[in-house]
Amino acid sequence: MKILVTGGTGFIGSHTVVELINAGHEVVIVDNLVNSNKDVIGKIKRITKVRPLFYKVDVENKKALAKVFNEHKFDAVIHFAGLKAVGESVQKPLLYYRNNLDSTLTLLELMVEYDVKNILFSSSATVYGTPEVMPIKEEDPLGHTTNPYATTKLFIEQILQDFVSANPGFKAVSLRYFNPIGAHPSKLLGESPSDIPNNLMPYISKVANGKLEYLSVHGDNYDTVDGTGVRDYVHVVDLAHGHLLALKAFSFDKAYNYYNLGTGKGTSVLELIHAYEKANKIKIPYVIGPRRDGDIATSYADIEKAHIELGFSPQYTIKEACRHAFLYEKKQK
Ligand code: NAD
Ligand code: UFG
């Protein structure tokens, strides 16, 4: 297939591009580089021996994006482009609604104009709000999102449903990611925020490499195995592979499909710290701090639907993810 990947120089996008190229797909990337770097393209080439075409384009910019659609006949779009910092979305809700919604609307309009019928969308476990029952199943209630970022994901899922019902022949698939971690085993691709990381794994990796002094564990009085928050950490390469598998949903009868992508297993903050220490034979200094606003105690996926319908079955262990994340961060300045 010839696939347009928006946000393809980002963390999950770049790993997915590698999987797509390795499976023989032709990839064109658009990204405005607001949260990534163009040198990712050269790294993808080092891994796959293929340099994907890259356009520095803001997906909100219809004229610029139309030029890309004009030059290529795409079979599908994978839409990663978006802003993703939960805390920042609370401070700057309009920025998040503008960027994430506008870019999606522009993309969908062009898909109609250029008759590109298939879209895979990066959704998130946050669309389930504060889930009551674990593991979380796709049919569990959505909504009551706790921040504007999550609400953009919920709105976009609804937009996609409305879009495919109004446009016969069009197909949309939402992939609800749980917590992606790790890095490419080549150490060429990964996640290393230039600011203080919001997420646990990149924070641990900065501490492990001496770039931050210690980790603060956000609360140890939750109703969980050891009192710390429990999440479903999935290796980014497994997640990327999930996108390759999800392309088959375009041939399913239903116009709109949605899947959880996680591992089905919960890991606490302390368990992750200890796994990281063991994998890399180092100590992670940490203190127990207060709870973080908006956090839930536990979140892990039921991945049966993705397993049965798509053949999704994550392969990497938490230990491997910890090793890859450490080695990737070690290579960063
Ligand atoms: P990322 O920030 O590394 O990648 C997103 C990419 O989109 C970046 O390269 C950024 O430059 C680009 N981008 C943002 N707005 C754009 C615009 N208007 N036009 C063009 N490019 C734009 O993030 P990621 O972790 O790779 O996440 C990819 C997608 O998955 C995002 O939509 C994110 O919300 C979603 N997601 C991520 C997580 C996570 O924990 N990482 C979890 C659930 C969902
Ligand atoms: N945590 C700490 N200390 C830190 C950072 C995090 O203890 O410095 C804890 C959190 O309290 C939570 C767990 O580690 O219990 C995981 O936190 P993350 O910030 O890594 O991940 P979240 O589950 O809060 O959210 C992430 C992404 C969202 C995404 C969601 C579900 O940030 O964008 O997973 O996919 F939507």
XYZ file of C-alpha atoms and ligand atoms in Angstrom:
413
model
C 0.000 0.000 0.000
C 1.032 3.608 -0.412
C 0.485 5.206 2.987
C 0.519 8.819 4.169
C 1.818 8.967 7.743
C 1.126 12.219 9.595
C 3.354 12.780 12.622
C 5.699 10.154 11.181
C 8.880 11.626 12.669
C 7.421 11.355 16.203
C 7.974 8.595 18.755
C 5.284 6.089 17.752
C 5.071 7.290 14.135
C 8.770 6.675 13.402
C 8.648 3.134 14.801
C 5.522 2.451 12.765
C 7.149 3.751 9.578
C 9.949 1.208 10.117
C 7.412 -1.619 10.442
C 5.524 -0.434 7.356
C 8.651 -0.172 5.205
C 9.928 -3.547 6.399
C 6.583 -5.049 5.363
C 6.957 -3.593 1.857
C 4.649 -0.571 2.087
C 5.517 2.749 0.495
C 5.490 5.578 3.046
C 5.190 9.342 2.725
C 5.634 11.312 5.965
C 4.226 14.734 6.805
C 5.167 16.421 10.089
C 5.603 20.036 11.165
C 8.440 18.966 13.520
C 6.822 20.740 16.493
C 7.819 17.758 18.655
C 10.322 15.824 16.569
C 13.418 16.149 14.478
C 14.056 15.694 10.784
C 17.122 13.548 11.424
C 14.686 10.730 12.223
C 14.313 10.263 8.455
C 18.001 9.362 8.095
C 17.711 6.999 11.062
C 14.742 5.241 9.463
C 16.903 4.838 6.356
C 19.723 3.329 8.439
C 17.343 0.751 9.887
C 15.329 -0.108 6.760
C 17.699 0.900 3.917
C 14.817 2.947 2.517
C 14.470 6.729 2.889
C 10.784 7.611 3.191
C 9.661 10.796 1.435
C 9.260 13.626 3.930
C 7.320 16.889 3.737
C 7.573 19.489 6.478
C 3.886 20.358 6.537
C 1.445 21.407 9.220
C -1.573 19.124 8.827
C -3.815 22.086 9.658
C -2.536 23.831 6.505
C -4.917 22.609 3.820
C -3.115 24.194 0.888
C 0.252 22.687 1.823
C -1.268 19.284 2.582
C -3.273 19.321 -0.672
C 0.025 19.562 -2.567
C 1.091 16.267 -0.990
C -2.228 14.604 -1.908
C -1.802 15.990 -5.436
C 1.594 14.402 -5.860
C 0.660 10.938 -4.563
C -2.222 8.502 -4.834
C -2.548 7.141 -1.305
C -4.339 3.935 -0.327
C -4.498 4.894 3.347
C -3.580 7.483 5.962
C -2.154 6.809 9.434
C -2.783 9.873 11.536
C -0.343 10.322 14.453
C 0.056 14.104 14.209
C -1.162 15.771 17.371
C -0.135 17.431 20.592
C -0.021 14.995 23.510
C 1.053 16.605 26.790
C -1.794 16.125 29.257
C -0.709 18.898 31.677
C -0.094 21.412 28.898
C -3.564 20.678 27.491
C -5.086 21.779 30.795
C -3.137 25.070 30.597
C -3.709 25.633 26.868
C -6.974 23.914 25.919
C -7.582 26.010 22.803
C -4.170 25.120 21.410
C -5.002 21.434 21.836
C -8.523 21.673 20.377
C -7.257 23.803 17.483
C -4.281 21.610 16.619
C -5.739 18.146 17.130
C -9.229 18.789 15.748
C -8.312 21.131 12.884
C -5.588 18.831 11.600
C -7.991 15.887 11.592
C -10.775 17.847 9.844
C -8.356 19.107 7.182
C -7.080 15.598 6.606
C -10.580 14.128 6.285
C -11.662 16.857 3.850
C -8.675 16.089 1.641
C -9.320 12.350 1.880
C -12.772 12.992 0.397
C -11.435 15.361 -2.267
C -8.727 12.915 -3.327
C -10.782 9.765 -2.730
C -8.449 8.217 -0.136
C -10.788 5.889 1.702
C -8.905 4.505 4.707
C -7.657 6.087 7.932
C -6.012 4.689 11.074
C -6.125 7.067 14.027
C -3.966 7.314 17.189
C -6.494 7.305 19.984
C -5.752 6.712 23.632
C -6.846 4.782 26.700
C -7.777 8.164 28.141
C -11.055 8.048 26.153
C -12.333 5.691 28.891
C -12.120 8.492 31.478
C -12.062 6.931 34.935
C -12.811 3.284 34.148
C -14.570 1.239 36.816
C -13.728 -2.303 35.809
C -10.370 -3.851 34.858
C -9.259 -4.942 32.354
C -10.771 -2.249 30.131
C -12.796 -3.601 27.206
C -13.581 -1.667 24.035
C -17.304 -1.721 24.801
C -16.839 -0.138 28.246
C -18.263 3.367 28.619
C -16.366 6.253 27.031
C -16.260 9.832 28.219
C -15.915 11.789 31.445
C -12.407 12.558 30.178
C -10.202 14.290 32.703
C -8.306 16.761 30.480
C -8.633 18.565 27.107
C -6.056 16.285 25.438
C -8.183 13.233 26.198
C -11.295 15.070 25.052
C -9.697 15.760 21.650
C -9.229 11.986 21.253
C -12.833 11.311 22.232
C -14.151 13.988 19.845
C -11.996 12.736 16.986
C -13.274 9.182 17.464
C -16.822 10.546 17.187
C -15.896 12.631 14.126
C -14.477 9.521 12.451
C -17.662 7.561 13.109
C -19.820 10.331 11.671
C -17.436 10.713 8.746
C -17.582 7.070 7.658
C -21.347 6.877 8.045
C -21.753 9.901 5.787
C -19.230 8.670 3.207
C -20.011 5.140 2.010
C -16.904 3.125 1.170
C -14.737 5.020 3.661
C -13.216 3.112 6.612
C -11.772 4.390 9.890
C -9.963 2.545 12.664
C -9.180 4.031 16.087
C -6.323 2.436 18.005
C -6.542 3.128 21.719
C -2.965 2.997 22.963
C -2.214 2.237 26.572
C 1.288 3.269 27.757
C 3.929 3.012 25.032
C 7.502 2.637 26.344
C 10.935 1.525 25.189
C 12.848 2.404 22.067
C 14.028 0.781 18.867
C 16.521 -2.033 19.574
C 18.906 -0.319 17.104
C 19.069 2.594 19.590
C 18.362 4.950 16.693
C 14.726 5.776 17.482
C 13.116 6.531 20.813
C 11.715 9.197 23.063
C 13.795 11.826 24.843
C 11.858 15.004 25.639
C 14.024 18.118 25.816
C 11.967 19.462 28.735
C 11.386 17.663 32.025
C 9.486 14.503 30.990
C 5.847 14.148 32.048
C 5.764 10.413 31.540
C 7.261 7.810 33.821
C 9.572 5.890 31.489
C 11.427 8.839 29.939
C 11.752 10.309 33.434
C 13.312 7.107 34.787
C 15.676 7.021 31.794
C 16.897 10.569 32.489
C 17.495 9.681 36.149
C 19.233 6.443 35.143
C 21.600 8.393 32.903
C 22.339 11.013 35.539
C 20.491 13.814 33.717
C 17.943 14.206 36.523
C 18.650 13.577 40.172
C 15.750 11.423 41.296
C 12.277 10.310 40.400
C 9.203 11.387 42.311
C 6.654 8.589 42.621
C 3.241 10.230 42.396
C 1.490 8.689 45.387
C 1.784 5.329 47.169
C -1.643 5.161 48.760
C -3.721 3.906 45.833
C -5.694 0.707 46.136
C -3.140 -1.302 44.130
C -0.597 -4.058 44.710
C 1.922 -1.706 46.393
C -0.025 1.551 46.569
C 1.489 3.067 43.400
C -0.322 3.609 40.084
C -0.741 0.628 37.771
C -0.527 0.960 33.966
C -0.313 -1.235 30.903
C 3.159 -0.594 29.437
C 3.546 -1.757 25.852
C 6.849 -1.747 23.939
C 6.697 0.839 21.163
C 7.849 -1.709 18.563
C 4.942 -3.997 19.484
C 2.609 -1.014 19.278
C 4.058 -0.075 15.887
C 3.529 -3.637 14.674
C -0.095 -3.321 15.818
C -0.589 -0.622 13.173
C 0.634 -2.938 10.456
C -1.854 -5.571 11.622
C -4.660 -3.015 11.900
C -4.454 -2.234 8.180
C -6.434 -5.427 7.636
C -9.449 -3.841 9.371
C -9.941 -1.753 6.193
C -11.293 -4.904 4.575
C -13.761 -5.642 7.387
C -17.489 -5.052 6.789
C -17.827 -2.469 9.548
C -16.916 1.040 8.421
C -15.683 2.052 11.883
C -13.505 -0.212 14.030
C -11.662 0.392 17.301
C -9.142 -1.586 19.303
C -7.206 -1.431 22.545
C -3.464 -1.819 22.046
C -1.654 -2.728 25.247
C -0.348 -5.965 26.723
C -3.247 -6.901 28.970
C -0.970 -6.741 32.021
C -0.723 -4.070 34.709
C 2.591 -2.948 36.221
C 2.937 -0.591 39.193
C 5.328 2.356 39.312
C 7.534 0.567 41.853
C 7.488 -2.625 39.807
C 8.594 -0.678 36.745
C 11.404 1.016 38.680
C 12.635 -2.355 39.947
C 12.404 -3.954 36.504
C 14.424 -1.045 35.128
C 17.063 -1.431 37.843
C 17.355 -5.156 37.163
C 17.457 -4.819 33.374
C 20.227 -2.239 33.476
C 22.001 -3.224 36.701
C 21.698 0.269 38.181
C 19.895 2.010 41.049
C 17.110 4.539 40.430
C 16.910 7.032 43.310
C 13.289 7.907 44.042
C 11.124 9.613 46.629
C 7.453 9.109 47.328
C 5.624 12.339 46.478
C 1.963 13.364 46.510
C -0.595 12.083 44.016
C -0.663 13.865 40.637
C -3.944 15.624 39.824
C -6.103 13.724 37.362
C -4.290 10.369 37.762
C -6.277 7.188 38.130
C -5.160 4.234 40.250
C -5.221 1.515 37.644
C -5.496 1.163 33.885
C -4.830 -1.935 31.817
C -6.332 -3.282 28.661
C -8.301 -6.281 27.586
C -6.580 -6.990 24.243
C -8.697 -9.971 23.163
C -10.441 -8.035 20.390
C -7.139 -6.942 18.790
C -5.790 -10.461 19.269
C -8.746 -12.231 17.679
C -9.541 -9.784 14.867
C -6.055 -8.490 14.027
C -3.706 -11.198 15.359
C -2.112 -8.696 17.762
C 0.174 -10.358 20.290
C 2.907 -8.220 21.862
C 6.315 -9.926 22.046
C 8.653 -7.708 24.050
C 9.009 -7.970 27.832
C 9.038 -5.013 30.240
C 12.690 -5.849 30.901
C 13.555 -5.480 27.219
C 11.640 -2.205 27.041
C 13.614 -0.918 30.060
C 16.887 -1.951 28.455
C 16.055 -0.305 25.121
C 14.865 2.921 26.775
C 18.053 3.140 28.872
C 20.369 2.554 25.915
C 18.518 5.081 23.762
C 18.659 7.799 26.429
C 22.363 7.057 26.989
C 23.040 8.055 23.376
C 21.276 11.431 23.717
C 23.233 14.565 24.638
P 5.042 12.645 19.308
O 4.861 14.013 19.817
O 6.390 12.018 19.407
O 4.564 12.563 17.774
C 3.554 13.383 17.248
C 4.105 14.047 15.999
O 3.098 14.898 15.434
C 5.325 14.923 16.288
O 6.382 14.542 15.420
C 4.840 16.348 16.005
O 5.870 17.148 15.485
C 3.720 16.093 15.013
N 2.660 17.104 14.951
C 1.919 17.629 15.963
N 1.016 18.493 15.484
C 1.177 18.520 14.127
C 0.538 19.222 13.071
N -0.457 20.082 13.295
N 0.965 19.007 11.803
C 1.981 18.142 11.545
N 2.615 17.454 12.498
C 2.217 17.647 13.778
O 3.971 11.723 20.035
P 3.781 10.146 20.016
O 4.003 9.645 21.387
O 4.511 9.536 18.892
O 2.223 10.082 19.752
C 1.667 9.895 18.458
C 0.162 9.955 18.564
O -0.274 8.957 19.492
C -0.371 11.290 19.091
O -1.571 11.594 18.407
C -0.641 10.994 20.552
O -1.652 11.812 21.073
C -1.097 9.537 20.495
N -0.911 8.818 21.776
C 0.317 8.828 22.375
C 0.471 8.175 23.609
C 1.800 8.178 24.334
O 1.809 7.891 25.532
N 2.911 8.443 23.674
C -0.604 7.503 24.180
C -1.834 7.513 23.533
C -1.973 8.177 22.324
N 4.396 8.659 37.475
C 5.197 8.875 38.578
N 6.207 9.786 38.473
C 6.466 10.474 37.324
C 5.641 10.245 36.197
C 4.607 9.336 36.314
O 4.991 8.267 39.618
O 7.393 11.283 37.299
C 3.305 7.650 37.579
C 1.925 8.208 37.319
O 1.389 8.751 38.496
C 1.195 6.996 36.787
C 2.272 6.212 36.038
O 3.520 6.703 36.548
O 0.760 6.187 37.863
C 2.245 6.442 34.543
O 2.248 7.835 34.264
P 2.540 8.409 32.808
O 2.541 9.902 32.917
O 3.756 7.764 32.233
O 1.323 7.877 31.938
P -0.256 8.116 32.092
O -0.873 6.788 32.291
O -0.562 9.165 33.076
O -0.651 8.722 30.652
C -0.091 8.204 29.437
C 0.053 9.349 28.425
C -1.277 9.791 27.892
C -2.032 8.607 27.404
C -2.193 7.590 28.499
C -2.936 6.370 28.023
O 0.692 10.473 29.019
O -1.066 10.661 26.806
O -0.902 7.191 28.956
O -2.447 5.937 26.839
F -3.235 8.998 26.938
